[in-house]
PDB file of C-alpha atoms in Angstrom:
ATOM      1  CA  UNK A   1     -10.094  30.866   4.397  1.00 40.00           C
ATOM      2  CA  UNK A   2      -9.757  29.183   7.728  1.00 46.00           C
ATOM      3  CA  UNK A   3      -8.992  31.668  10.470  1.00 68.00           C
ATOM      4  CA  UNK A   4      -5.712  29.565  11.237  1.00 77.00           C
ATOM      5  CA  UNK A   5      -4.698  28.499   7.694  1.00 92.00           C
ATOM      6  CA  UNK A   6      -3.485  25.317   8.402  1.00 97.00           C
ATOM      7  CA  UNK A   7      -2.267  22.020   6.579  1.00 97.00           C
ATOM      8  CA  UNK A   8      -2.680  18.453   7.930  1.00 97.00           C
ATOM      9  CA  UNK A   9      -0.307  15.623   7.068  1.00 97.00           C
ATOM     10  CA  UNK A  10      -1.580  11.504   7.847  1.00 95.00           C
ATOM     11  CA  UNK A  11       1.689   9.664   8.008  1.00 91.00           C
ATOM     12  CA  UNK A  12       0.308   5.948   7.290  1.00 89.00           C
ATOM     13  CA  UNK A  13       3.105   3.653   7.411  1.00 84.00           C
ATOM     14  CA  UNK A  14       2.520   0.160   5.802  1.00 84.00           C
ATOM     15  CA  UNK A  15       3.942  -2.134   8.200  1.00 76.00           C
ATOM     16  CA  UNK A  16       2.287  -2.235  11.726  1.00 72.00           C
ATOM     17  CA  UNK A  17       3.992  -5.124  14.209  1.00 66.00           C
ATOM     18  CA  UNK A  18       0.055  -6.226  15.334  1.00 68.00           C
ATOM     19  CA  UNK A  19      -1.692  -5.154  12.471  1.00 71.00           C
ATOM     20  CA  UNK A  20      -0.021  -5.501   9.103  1.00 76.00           C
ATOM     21  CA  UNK A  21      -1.350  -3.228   5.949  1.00 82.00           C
ATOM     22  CA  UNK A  22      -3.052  -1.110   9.186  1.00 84.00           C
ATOM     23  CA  UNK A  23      -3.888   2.072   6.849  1.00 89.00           C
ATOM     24  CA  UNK A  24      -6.080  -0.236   4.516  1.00 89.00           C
ATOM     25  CA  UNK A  25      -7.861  -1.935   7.243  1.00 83.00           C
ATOM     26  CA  UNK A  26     -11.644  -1.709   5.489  1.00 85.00           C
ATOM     27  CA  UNK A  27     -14.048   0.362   7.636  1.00 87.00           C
ATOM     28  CA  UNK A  28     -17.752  -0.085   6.040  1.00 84.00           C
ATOM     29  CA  UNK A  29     -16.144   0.001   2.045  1.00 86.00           C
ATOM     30  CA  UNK A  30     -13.400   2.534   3.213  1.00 89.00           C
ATOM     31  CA  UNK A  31      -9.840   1.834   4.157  1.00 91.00           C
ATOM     32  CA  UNK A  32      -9.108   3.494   7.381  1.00 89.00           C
ATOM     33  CA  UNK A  33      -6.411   6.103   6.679  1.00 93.00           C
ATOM     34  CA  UNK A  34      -9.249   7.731   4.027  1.00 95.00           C
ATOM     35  CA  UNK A  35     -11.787   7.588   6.618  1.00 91.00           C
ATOM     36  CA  UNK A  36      -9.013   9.702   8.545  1.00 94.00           C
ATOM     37  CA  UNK A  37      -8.056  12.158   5.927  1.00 96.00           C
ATOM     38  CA  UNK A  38     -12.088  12.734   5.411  1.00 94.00           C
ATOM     39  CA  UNK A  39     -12.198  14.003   8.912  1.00 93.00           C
ATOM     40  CA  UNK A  40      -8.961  16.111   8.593  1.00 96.00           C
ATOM     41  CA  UNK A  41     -10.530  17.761   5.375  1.00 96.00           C
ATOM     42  CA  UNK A  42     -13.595  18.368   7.832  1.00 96.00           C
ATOM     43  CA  UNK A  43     -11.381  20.378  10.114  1.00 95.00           C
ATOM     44  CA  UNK A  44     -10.781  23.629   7.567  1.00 95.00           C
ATOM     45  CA  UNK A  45      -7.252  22.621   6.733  1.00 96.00           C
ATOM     46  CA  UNK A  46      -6.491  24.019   3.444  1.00 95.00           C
ATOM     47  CA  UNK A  47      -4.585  20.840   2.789  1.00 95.00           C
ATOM     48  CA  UNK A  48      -4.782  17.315   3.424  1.00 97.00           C
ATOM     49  CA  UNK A  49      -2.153  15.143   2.373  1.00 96.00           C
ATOM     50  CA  UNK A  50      -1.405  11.500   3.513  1.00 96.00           C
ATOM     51  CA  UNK A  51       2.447  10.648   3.374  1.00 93.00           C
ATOM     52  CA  UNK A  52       2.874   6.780   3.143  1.00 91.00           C
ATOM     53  CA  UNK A  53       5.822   4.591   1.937  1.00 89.00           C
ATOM     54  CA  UNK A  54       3.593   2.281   0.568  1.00 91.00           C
ATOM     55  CA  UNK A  55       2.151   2.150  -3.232  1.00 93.00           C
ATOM     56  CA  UNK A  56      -0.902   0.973  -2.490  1.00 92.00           C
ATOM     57  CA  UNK A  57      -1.712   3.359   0.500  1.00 93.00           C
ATOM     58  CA  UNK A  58      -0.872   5.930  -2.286  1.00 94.00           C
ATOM     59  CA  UNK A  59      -3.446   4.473  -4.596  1.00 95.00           C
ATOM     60  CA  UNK A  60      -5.639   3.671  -2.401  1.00 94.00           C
ATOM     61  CA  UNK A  61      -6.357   7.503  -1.383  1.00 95.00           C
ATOM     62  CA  UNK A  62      -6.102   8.977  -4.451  1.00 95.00           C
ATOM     63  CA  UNK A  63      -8.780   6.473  -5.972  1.00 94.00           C
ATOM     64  CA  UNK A  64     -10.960   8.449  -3.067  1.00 95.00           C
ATOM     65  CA  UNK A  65      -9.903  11.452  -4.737  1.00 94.00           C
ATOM     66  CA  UNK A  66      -7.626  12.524  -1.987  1.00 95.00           C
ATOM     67  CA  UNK A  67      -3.960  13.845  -2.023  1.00 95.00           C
ATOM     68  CA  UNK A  68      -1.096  11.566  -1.018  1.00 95.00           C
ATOM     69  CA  UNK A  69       2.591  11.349  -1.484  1.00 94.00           C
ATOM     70  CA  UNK A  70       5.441   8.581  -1.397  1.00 93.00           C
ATOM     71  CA  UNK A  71       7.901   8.917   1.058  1.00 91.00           C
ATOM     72  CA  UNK A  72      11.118   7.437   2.415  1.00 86.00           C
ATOM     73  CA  UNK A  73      10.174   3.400   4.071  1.00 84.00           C
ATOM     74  CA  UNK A  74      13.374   4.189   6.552  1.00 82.00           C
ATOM     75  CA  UNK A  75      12.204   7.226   9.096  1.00 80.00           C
ATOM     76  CA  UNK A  76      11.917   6.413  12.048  1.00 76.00           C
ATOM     77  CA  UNK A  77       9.046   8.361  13.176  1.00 79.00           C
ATOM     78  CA  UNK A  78       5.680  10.191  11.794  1.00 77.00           C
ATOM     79  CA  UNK A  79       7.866  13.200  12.528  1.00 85.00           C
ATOM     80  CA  UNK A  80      10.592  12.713  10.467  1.00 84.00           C
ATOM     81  CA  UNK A  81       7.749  11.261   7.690  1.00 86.00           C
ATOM     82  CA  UNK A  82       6.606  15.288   7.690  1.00 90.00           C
ATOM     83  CA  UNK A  83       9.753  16.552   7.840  1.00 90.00           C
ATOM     84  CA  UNK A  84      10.413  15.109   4.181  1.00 91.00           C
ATOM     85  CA  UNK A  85       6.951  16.349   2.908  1.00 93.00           C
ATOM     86  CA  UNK A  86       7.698  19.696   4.172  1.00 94.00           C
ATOM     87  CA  UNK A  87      10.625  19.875   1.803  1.00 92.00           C
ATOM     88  CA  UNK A  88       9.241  17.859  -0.671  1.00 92.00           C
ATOM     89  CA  UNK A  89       6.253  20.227  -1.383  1.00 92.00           C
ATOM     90  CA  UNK A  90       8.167  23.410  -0.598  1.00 92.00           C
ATOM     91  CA  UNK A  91       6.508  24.691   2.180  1.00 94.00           C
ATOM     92  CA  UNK A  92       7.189  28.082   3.594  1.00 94.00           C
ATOM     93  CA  UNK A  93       8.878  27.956   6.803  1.00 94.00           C
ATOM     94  CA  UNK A  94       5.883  29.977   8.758  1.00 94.00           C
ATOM     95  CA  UNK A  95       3.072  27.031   7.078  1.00 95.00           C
ATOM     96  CA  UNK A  96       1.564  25.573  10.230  1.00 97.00           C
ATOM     97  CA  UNK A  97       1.162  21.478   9.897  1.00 97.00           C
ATOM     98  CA  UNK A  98      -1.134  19.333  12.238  1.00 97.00           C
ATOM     99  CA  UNK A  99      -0.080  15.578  12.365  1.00 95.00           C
ATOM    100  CA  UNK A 100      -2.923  13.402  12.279  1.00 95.00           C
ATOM    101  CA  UNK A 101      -2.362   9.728  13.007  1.00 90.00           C
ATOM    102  CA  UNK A 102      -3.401   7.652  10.606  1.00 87.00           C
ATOM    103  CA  UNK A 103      -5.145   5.045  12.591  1.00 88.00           C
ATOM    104  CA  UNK A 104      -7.806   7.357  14.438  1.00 90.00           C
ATOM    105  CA  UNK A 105     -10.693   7.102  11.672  1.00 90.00           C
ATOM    106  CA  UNK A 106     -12.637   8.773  14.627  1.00 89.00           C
ATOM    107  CA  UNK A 107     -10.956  11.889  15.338  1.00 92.00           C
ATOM    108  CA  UNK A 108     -12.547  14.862  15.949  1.00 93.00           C
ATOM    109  CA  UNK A 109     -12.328  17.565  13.354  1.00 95.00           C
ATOM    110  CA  UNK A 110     -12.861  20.326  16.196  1.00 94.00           C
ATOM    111  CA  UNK A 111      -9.727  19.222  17.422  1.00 95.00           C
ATOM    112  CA  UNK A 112      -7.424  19.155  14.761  1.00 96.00           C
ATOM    113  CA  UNK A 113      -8.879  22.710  14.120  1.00 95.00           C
ATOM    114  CA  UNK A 114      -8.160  23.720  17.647  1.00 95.00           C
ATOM    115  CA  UNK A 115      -4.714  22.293  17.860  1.00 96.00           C
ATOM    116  CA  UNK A 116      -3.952  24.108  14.819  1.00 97.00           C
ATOM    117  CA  UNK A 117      -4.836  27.623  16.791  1.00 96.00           C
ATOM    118  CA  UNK A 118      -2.796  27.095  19.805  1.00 96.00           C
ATOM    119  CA  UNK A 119       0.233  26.789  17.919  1.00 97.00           C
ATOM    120  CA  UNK A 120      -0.853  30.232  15.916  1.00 96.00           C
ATOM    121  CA  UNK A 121      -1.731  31.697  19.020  1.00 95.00           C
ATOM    122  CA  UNK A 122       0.983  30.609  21.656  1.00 95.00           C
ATOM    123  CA  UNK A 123       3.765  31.109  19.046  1.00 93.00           C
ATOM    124  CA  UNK A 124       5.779  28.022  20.217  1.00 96.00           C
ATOM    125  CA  UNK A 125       7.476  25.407  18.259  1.00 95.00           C
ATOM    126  CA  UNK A 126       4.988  22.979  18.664  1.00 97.00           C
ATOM    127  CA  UNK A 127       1.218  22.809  19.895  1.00 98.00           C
ATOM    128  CA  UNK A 128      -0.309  19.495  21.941  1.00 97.00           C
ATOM    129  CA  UNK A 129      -3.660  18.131  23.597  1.00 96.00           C
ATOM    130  CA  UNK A 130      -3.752  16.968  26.838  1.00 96.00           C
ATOM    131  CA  UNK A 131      -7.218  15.695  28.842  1.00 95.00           C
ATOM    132  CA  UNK A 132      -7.836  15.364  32.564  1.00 94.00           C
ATOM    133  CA  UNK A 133      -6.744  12.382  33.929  1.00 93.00           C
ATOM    134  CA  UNK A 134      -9.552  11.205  36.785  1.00 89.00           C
ATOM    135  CA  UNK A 135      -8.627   7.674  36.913  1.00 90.00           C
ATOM    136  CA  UNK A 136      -6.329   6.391  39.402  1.00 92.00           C
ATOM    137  CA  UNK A 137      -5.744   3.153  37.175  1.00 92.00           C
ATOM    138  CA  UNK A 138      -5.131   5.177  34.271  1.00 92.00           C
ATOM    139  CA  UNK A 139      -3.024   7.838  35.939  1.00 94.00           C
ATOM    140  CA  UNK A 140      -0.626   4.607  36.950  1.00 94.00           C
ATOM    141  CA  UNK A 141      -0.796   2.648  34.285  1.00 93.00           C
ATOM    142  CA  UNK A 142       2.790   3.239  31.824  1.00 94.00           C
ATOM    143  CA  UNK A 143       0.538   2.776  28.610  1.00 90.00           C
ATOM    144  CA  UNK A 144      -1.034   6.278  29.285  1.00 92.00           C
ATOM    145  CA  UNK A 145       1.505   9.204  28.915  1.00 95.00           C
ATOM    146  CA  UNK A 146       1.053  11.640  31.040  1.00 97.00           C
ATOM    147  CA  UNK A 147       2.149  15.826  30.593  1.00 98.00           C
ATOM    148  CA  UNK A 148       3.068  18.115  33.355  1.00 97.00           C
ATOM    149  CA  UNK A 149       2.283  21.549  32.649  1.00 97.00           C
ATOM    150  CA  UNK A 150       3.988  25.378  32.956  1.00 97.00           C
ATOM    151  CA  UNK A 151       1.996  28.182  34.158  1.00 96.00           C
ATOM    152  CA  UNK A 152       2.524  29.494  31.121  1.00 95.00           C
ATOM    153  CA  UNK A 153       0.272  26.336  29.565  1.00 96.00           C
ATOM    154  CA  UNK A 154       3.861  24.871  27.721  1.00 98.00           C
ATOM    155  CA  UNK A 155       4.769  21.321  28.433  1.00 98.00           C
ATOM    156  CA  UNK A 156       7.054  20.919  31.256  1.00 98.00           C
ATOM    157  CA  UNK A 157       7.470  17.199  30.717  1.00 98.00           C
ATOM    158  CA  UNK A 158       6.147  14.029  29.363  1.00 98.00           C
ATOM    159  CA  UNK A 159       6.434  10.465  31.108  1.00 98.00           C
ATOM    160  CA  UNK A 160       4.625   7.026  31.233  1.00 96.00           C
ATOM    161  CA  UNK A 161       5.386   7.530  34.958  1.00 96.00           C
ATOM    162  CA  UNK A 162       2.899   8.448  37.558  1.00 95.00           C
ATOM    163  CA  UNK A 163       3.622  12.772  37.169  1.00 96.00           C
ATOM    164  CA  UNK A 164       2.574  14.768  39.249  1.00 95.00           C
ATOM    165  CA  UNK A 165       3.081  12.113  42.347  1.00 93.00           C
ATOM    166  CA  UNK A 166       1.076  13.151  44.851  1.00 91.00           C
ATOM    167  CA  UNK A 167       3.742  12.126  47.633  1.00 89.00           C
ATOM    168  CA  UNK A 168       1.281  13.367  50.871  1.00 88.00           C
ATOM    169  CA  UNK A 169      -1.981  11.879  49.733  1.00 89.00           C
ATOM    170  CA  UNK A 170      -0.462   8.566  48.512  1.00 88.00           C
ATOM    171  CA  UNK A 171       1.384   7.597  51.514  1.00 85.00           C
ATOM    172  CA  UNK A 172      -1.896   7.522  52.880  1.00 83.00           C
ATOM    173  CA  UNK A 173      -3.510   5.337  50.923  1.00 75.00           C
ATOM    174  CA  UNK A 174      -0.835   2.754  50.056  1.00 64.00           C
ATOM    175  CA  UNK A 175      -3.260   0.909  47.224  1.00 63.00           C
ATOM    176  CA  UNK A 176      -3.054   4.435  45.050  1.00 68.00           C
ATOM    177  CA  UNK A 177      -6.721   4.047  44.540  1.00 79.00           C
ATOM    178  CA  UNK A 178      -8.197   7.205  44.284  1.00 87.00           C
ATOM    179  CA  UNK A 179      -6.787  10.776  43.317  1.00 91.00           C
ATOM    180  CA  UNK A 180      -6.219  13.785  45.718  1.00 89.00           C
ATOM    181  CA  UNK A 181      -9.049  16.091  44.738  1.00 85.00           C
ATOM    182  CA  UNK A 182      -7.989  19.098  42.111  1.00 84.00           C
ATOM    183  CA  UNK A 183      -5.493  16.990  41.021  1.00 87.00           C
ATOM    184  CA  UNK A 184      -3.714  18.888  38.021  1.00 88.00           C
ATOM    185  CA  UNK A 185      -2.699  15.685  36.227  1.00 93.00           C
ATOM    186  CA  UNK A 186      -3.002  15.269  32.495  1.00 96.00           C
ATOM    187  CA  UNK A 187      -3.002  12.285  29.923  1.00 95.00           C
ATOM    188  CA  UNK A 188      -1.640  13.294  26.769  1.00 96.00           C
ATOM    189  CA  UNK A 189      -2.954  13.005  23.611  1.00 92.00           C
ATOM    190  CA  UNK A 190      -1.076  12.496  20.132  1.00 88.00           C
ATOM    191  CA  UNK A 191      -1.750  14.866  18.357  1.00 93.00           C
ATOM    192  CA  UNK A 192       0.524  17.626  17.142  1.00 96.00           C
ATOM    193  CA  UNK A 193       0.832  21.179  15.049  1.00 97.00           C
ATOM    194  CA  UNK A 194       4.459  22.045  14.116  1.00 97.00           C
ATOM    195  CA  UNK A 195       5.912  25.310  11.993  1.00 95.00           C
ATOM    196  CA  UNK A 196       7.543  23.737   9.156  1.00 95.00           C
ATOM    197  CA  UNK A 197      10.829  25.667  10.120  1.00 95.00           C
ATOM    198  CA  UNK A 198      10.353  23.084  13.348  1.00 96.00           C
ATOM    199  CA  UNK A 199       9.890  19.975  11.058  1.00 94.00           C
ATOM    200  CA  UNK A 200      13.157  21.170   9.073  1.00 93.00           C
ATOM    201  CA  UNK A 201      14.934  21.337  12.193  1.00 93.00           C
ATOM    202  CA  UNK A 202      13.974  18.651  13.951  1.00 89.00           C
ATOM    203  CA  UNK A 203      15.410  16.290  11.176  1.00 80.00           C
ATOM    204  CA  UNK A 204      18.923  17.216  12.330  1.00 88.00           C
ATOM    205  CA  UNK A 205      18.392  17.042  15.890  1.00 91.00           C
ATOM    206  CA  UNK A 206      20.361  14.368  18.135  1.00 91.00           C
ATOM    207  CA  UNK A 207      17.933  12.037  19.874  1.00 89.00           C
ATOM    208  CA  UNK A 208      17.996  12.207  23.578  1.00 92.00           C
ATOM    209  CA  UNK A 209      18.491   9.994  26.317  1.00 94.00           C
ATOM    210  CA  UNK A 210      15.298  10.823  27.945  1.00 95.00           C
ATOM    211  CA  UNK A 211      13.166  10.380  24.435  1.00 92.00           C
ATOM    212  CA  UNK A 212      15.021   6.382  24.687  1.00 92.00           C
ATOM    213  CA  UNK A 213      14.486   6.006  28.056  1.00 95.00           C
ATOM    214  CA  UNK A 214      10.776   6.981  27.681  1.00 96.00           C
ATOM    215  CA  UNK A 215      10.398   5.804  24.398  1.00 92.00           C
ATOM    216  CA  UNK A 216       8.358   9.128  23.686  1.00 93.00           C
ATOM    217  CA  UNK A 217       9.640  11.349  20.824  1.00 89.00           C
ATOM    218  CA  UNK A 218       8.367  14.783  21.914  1.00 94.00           C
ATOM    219  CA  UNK A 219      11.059  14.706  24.405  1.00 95.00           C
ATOM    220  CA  UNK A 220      13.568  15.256  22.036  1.00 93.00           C
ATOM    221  CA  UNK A 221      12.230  18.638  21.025  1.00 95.00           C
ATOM    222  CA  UNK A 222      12.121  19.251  25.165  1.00 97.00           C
ATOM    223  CA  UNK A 223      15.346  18.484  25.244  1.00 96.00           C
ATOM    224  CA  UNK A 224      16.743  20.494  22.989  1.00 97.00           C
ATOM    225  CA  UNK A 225      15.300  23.338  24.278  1.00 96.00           C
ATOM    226  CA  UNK A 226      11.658  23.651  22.204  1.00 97.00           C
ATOM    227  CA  UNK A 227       8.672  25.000  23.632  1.00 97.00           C
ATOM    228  CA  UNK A 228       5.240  22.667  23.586  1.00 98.00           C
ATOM    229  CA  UNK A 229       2.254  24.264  23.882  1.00 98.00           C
ATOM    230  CA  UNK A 230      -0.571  22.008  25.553  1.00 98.00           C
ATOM    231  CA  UNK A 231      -4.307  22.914  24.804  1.00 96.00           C
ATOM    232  CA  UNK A 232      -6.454  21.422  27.679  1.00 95.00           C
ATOM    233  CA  UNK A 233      -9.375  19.222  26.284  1.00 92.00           C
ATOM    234  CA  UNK A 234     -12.684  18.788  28.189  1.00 87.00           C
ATOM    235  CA  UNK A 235     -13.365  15.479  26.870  1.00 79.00           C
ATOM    236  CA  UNK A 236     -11.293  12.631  25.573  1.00 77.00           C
ATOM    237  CA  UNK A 237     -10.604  11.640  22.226  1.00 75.00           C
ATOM    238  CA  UNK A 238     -11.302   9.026  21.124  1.00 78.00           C
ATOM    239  CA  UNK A 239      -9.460   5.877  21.142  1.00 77.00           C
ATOM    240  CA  UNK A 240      -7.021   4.868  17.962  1.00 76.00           C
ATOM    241  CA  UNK A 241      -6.440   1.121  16.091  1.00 80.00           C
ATOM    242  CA  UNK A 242      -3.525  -0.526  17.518  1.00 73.00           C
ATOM    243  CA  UNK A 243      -4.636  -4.009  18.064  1.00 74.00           C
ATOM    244  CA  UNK A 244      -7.082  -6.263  16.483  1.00 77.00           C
ATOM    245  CA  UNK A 245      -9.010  -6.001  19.064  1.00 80.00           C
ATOM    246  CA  UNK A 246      -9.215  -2.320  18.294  1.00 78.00           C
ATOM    247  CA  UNK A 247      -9.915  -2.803  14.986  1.00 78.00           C
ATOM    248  CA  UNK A 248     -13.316  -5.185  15.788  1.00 82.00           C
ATOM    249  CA  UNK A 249     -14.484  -2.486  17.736  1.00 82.00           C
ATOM    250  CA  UNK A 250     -14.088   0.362  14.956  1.00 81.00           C
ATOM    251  CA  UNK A 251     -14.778  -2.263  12.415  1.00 85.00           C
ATOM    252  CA  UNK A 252     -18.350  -2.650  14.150  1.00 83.00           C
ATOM    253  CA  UNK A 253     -18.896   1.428  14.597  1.00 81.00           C
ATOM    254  CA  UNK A 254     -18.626   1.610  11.269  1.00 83.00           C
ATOM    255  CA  UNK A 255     -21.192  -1.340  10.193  1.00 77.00           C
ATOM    256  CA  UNK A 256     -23.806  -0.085  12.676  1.00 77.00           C
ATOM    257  CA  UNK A 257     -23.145   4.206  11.464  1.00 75.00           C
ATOM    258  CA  UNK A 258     -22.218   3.553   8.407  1.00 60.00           C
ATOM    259  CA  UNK A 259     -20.801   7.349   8.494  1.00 56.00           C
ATOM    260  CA  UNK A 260     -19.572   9.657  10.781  1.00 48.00           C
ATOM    261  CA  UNK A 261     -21.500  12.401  11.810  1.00 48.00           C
ATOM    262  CA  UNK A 262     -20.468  15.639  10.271  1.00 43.00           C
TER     263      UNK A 262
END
């Protein structure tokens, strides 16, 4: 058994705004969210299950011979998605569960592993990646979240705002160019490892005003008084399928690998 037993649910919802039937897209004879649950099974999770709200997403994975389950078409977030699984397949409250997203067909297995231990070893309610941000256009730009971190390593906040600012070194250089060196600022990255007492809770919880504000769920859980544990990643994921364009480009991976390296 894995050191961290561990299980790993794919929410793959159906409808996607810029790419509809996105957990199907084909990748090389593959639909995408089974490329994704074949690197989750690489991880050492004792379970992989993909929770859709689609029929065909079901039957799609399990032709693969993977596990997947129907769920509700009306949550509002991947969350709430492994919330009803939880209960649905009985879990124990102490069970660890990573989310995977179900459009990174690239994700590292080392990572879902390693996101798993943090939770186990921190013992807060949920465990989170962050990597270095270096880039001055990234560290401004409201499309890349950004974490602010505790001594302690939990999550102080999360915000598509510019956090830490940098107030001496910026009024210097009006064009925000560059970053002040040592600069302890951190792009966060989506993927999460919950207790399933969390997921049971979280269900009920009121949404907050920051979380609409922000449009970032995780501040819910902040608000409310839950502790995030961030593990610091060396180098960056990489990138999910949000947009067609996004979709050429892992569309092409694919063709010229054929397979991911194991």
């Amino acid at each position: 058994m894995h050191a961290t037993p561990f299980k790993v649910v794919i929410p793959a919802r159906f409808a996607s705004t810029r790419l509809p039937g996105k957990p199907l897209l084909d990748l090389a004879g593959k639909p995408m969210v089974v490329r994704v649950a074949e690197r989750a099974v690489l991880s050492g999770a004792d379970e992989v299950l993909v929770a859709t709200d689609h029929a065909q997403v079901l039957a799609a994975v399990e032709r693969h011979g993977l596990r997947a389950m129907l769920t509700r078409a009306d949550h509002v977030s991947g969350t709430d998605r492994l919330a009803e699984v939880v209960d649905a397949a009985g879990w124990s409250d102490d069970t660890m569960v990573v989310n995977v997203q179900g459009d990174e067909p690239l994700i590292d297995p080392a990572l879902i592993a390693r996101t798993a231990a943090q939770l186990a070893q921190s013992g807060a309610d949920i465990a989170t990646v962050a990597h270095p941000v270096a880039d001055a256009a990234d560290f401004f730009s409201p499309h890349v979240v950004k974490v602010v971190l505790a001594a302690s390593g939990d999550a102080l906040y999360f915000s598509r705002a510019p956090i830490p600012y940098a107030r001496d070194h910026f009024a210097r250089e009006a064009g925000g160019e560059t970053l002040p060196a040592h600069m302890l600022a951190y792009r966060h990255v989506g993927l999460y490892a919950y207790r399933a007492r969390f997921l049971r809770t979280y269900a009920g919880l009121a949404p907050s005003p920051l979380e609409t504000l922000e449009v970032l769920e995780q501040l819910r859980a902040l608000w409310h008084g839950f502790r995030i544990s961030v593990a610091i990643s060396d180098q960056l994921p990489a990138a999910g399928v949000d947009t067609p364009a996004d979709a050429q480009r892992v569309q092409a991976w694919f063709k010229k690998f054929d397979r991911l390296p194991v």
